[in-house]
Short mmCIF file of C-alpha atoms in Angstrom, two decimals:
data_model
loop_
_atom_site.label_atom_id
_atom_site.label_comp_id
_atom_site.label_asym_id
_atom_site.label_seq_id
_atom_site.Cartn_x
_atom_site.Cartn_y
_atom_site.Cartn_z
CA UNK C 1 -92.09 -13.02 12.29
CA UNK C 2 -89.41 -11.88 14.46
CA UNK C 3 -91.08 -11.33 17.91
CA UNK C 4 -88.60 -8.50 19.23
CA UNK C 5 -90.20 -6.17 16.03
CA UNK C 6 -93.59 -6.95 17.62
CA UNK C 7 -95.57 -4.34 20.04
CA UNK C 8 -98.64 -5.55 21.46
CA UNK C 9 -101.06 -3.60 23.37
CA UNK C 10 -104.34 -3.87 25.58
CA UNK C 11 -107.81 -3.25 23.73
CA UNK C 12 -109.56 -2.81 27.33
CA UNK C 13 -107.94 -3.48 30.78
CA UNK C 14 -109.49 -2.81 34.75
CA UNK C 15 -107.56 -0.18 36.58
CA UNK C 16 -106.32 -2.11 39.67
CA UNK C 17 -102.61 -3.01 40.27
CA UNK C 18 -100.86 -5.22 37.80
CA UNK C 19 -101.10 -8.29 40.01
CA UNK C 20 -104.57 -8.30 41.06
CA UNK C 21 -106.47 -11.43 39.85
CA UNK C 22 -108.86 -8.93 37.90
CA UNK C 23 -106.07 -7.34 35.47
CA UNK C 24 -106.15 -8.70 32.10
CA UNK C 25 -102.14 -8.01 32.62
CA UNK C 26 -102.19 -10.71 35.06
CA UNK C 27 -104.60 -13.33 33.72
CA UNK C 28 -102.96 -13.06 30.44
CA UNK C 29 -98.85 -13.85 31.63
CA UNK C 30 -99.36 -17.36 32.48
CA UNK C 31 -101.66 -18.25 29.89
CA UNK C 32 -99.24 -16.98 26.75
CA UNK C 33 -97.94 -13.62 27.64
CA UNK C 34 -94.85 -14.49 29.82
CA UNK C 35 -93.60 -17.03 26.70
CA UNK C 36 -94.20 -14.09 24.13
CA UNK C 37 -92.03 -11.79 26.08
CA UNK C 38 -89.55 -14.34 26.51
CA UNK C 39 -89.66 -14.72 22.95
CA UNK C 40 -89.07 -10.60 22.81
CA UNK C 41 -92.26 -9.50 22.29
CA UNK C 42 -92.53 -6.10 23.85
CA UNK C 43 -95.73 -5.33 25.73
CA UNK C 44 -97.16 -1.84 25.92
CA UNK C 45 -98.18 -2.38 29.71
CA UNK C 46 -100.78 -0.37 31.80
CA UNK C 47 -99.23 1.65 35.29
CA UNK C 48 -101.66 -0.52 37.47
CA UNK C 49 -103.41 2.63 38.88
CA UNK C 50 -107.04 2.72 40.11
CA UNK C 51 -107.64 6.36 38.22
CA UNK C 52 -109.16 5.85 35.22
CA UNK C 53 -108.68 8.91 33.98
CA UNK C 54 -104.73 8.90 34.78
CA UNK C 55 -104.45 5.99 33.00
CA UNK C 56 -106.27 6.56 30.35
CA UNK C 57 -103.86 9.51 29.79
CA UNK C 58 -100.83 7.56 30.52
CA UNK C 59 -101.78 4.47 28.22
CA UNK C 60 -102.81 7.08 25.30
CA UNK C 61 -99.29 8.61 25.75
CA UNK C 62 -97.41 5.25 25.80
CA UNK C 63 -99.48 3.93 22.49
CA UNK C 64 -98.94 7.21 20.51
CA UNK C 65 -94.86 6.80 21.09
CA UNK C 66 -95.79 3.76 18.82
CA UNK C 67 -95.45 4.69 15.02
CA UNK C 68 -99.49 6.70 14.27
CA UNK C 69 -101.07 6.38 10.98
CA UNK C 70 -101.74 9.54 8.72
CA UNK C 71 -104.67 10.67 11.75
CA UNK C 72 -102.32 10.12 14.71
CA UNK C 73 -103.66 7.43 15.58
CA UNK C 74 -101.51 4.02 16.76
CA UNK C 75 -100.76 2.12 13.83
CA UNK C 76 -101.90 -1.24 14.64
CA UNK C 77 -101.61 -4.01 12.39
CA UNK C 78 -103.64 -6.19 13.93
CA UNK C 79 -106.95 -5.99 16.25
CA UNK C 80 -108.23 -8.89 17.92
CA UNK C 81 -111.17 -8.11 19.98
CA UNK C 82 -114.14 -10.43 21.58
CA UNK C 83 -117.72 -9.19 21.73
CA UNK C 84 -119.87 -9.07 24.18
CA UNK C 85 -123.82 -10.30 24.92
CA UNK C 86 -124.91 -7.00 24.89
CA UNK C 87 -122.58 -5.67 21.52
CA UNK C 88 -119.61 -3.88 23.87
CA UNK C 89 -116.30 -4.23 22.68
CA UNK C 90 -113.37 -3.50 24.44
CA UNK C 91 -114.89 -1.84 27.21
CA UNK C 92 -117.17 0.15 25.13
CA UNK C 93 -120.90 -0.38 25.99
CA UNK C 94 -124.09 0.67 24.59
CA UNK C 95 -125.37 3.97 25.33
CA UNK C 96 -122.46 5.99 26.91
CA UNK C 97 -120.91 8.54 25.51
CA UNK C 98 -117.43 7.13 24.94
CA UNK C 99 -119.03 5.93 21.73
CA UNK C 100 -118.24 8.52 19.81
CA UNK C 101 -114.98 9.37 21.68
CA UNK C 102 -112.46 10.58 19.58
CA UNK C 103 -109.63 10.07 21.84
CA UNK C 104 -106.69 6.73 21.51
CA UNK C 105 -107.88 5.47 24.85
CA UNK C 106 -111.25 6.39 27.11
CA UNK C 107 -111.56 6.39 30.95
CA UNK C 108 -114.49 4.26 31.26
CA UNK C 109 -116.21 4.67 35.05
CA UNK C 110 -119.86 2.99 35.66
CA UNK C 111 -121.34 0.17 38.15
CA UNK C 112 -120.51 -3.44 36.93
CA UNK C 113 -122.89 -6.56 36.52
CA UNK C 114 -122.31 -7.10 40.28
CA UNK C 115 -123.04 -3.14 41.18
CA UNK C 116 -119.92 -2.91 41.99
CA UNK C 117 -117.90 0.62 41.04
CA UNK C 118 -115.88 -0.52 37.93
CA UNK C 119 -112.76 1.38 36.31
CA UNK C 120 -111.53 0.76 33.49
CA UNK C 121 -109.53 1.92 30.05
CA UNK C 122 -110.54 0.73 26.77
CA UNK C 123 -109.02 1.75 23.32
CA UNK C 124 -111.77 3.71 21.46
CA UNK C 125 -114.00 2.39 18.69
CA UNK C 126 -112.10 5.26 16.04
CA UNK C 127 -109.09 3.52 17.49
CA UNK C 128 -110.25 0.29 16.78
CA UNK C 129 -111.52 1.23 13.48
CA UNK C 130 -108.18 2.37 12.69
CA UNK C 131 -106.44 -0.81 12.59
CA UNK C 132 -104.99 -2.33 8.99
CA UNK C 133 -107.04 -5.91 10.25
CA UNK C 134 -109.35 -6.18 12.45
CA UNK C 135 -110.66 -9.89 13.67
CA UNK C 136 -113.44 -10.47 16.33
CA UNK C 137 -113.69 -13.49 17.51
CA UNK C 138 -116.83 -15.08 18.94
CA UNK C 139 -117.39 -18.80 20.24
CA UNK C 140 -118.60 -21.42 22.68
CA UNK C 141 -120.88 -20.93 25.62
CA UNK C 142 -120.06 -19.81 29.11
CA UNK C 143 -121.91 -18.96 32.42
CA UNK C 144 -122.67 -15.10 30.62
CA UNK C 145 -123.60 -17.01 27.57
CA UNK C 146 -124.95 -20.37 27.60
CA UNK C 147 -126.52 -20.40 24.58
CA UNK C 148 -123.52 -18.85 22.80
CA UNK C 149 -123.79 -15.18 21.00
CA UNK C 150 -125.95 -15.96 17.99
CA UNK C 151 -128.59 -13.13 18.94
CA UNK C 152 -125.58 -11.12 19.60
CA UNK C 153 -124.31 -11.68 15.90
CA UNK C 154 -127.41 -10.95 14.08
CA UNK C 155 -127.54 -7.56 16.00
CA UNK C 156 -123.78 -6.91 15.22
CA UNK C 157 -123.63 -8.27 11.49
CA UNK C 158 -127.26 -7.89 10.26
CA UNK C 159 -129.82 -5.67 12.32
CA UNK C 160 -130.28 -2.37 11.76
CA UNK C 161 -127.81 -1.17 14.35
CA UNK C 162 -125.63 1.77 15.42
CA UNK C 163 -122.54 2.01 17.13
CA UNK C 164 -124.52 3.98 20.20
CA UNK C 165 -127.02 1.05 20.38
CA UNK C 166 -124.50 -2.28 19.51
CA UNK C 167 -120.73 -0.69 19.47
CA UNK C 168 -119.76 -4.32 17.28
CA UNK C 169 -121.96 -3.34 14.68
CA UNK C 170 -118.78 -0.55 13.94
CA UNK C 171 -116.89 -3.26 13.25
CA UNK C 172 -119.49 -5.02 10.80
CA UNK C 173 -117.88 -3.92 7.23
CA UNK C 174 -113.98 -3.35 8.61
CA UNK C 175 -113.46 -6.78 10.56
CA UNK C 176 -112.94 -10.00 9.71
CA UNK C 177 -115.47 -12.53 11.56
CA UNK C 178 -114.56 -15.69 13.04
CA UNK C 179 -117.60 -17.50 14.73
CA UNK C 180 -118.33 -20.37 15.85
CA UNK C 181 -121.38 -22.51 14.46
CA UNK C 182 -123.48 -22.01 17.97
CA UNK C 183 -123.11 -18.55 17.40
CA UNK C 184 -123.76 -18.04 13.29
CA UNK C 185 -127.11 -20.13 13.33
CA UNK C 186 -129.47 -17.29 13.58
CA UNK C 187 -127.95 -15.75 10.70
CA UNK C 188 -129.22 -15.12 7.27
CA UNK C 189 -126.67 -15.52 5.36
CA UNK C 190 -126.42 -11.80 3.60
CA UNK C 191 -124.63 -9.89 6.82
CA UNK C 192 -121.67 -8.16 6.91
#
């Protein structure tokens, strides 16, 4: 695949300047993004502003200059998205309204695990929906998780869920899963 035909863009990113150690822009350049680019990948890049709602708008605008599918949406070929503990995706939790958004890319304002004032865009779930492939990827343990995601799995894949309650559990039927063994050994075997 020729990497200068290739647009990749952010599922979910903190509004703080470009270079701060908390922008996934940042973390992600030394670990693979700077050799991609080299490569000619082109990178659909956030402004770096604190307003979420600025660049919410501004992101939006950038990703629908991309070719849309029939609904306007971006047409992405590819979606590759983690989950977290509590089902958010992206930067779409449980319980706020942003579920349901029906915009490319939310503002997404609230107080973070640390209380801390957090701002942030995320693509929506209808965006994220609207992808030709979608893959979520869930494995090993961490500090969050150090008994890996396997309750988290049965609520996205088999429990009755909604999207309001456990936004991954929008992805059960359109995504492909790929889990680790930690994280699959609560499940039954007849999910998603």
């Amino acid at each position: 695949l020729a990497s200068e035909k290739c647009r990749m863009a952010f599922a979910s990113h903190r509004c703080v300047p470009l270079d701060d150690d908390g922008a996934t822009y940042h973390k992600a350049r030394p670990k693979f993004l700077d050799a991609w680019m080299q490569q000619g990948l082109k990178v659909v890049v956030p402004s770096g502003s604190d307003d979420a709602e600025k660049e919410a708008a501004g992101y939006e605008a950038a990703l629908l200059a991309l070719p849309q599918d029939a609904n306007g949406r971006p047409a992405f070929d590819l979606l590759l998205i983690g989950i977290g503990l509590d089902g958010h995706v992206g930067s779409i939790y449980p319980n706020i309204p942003d579920v349901d958004s029906q915009r490319v890319v939310v503002p997404i304002t609230g107080v973070d695990g640390m209380g801390k004032l957090s701002t942030k865009i995320s693509l929506s779930l209808a965006t994220m929906q609207a992808a030709r492939m979608s893959v979520v990827a869930c494995a090993g343990k961490s500090a969050k998780a150090p008994l890996g995601k396997a309750q988290a799995m049965v609520r996205a894949l088999e429990a009755a869920e909604t999207p309001m309650s456990f936004p991954a559990s929008a992805l059960r039927h359109s995504a492909t899963w790929l889990i680790d063994a930690d994280s699959a050994v609560l499940l039954g075997g007849t999910g998603g």
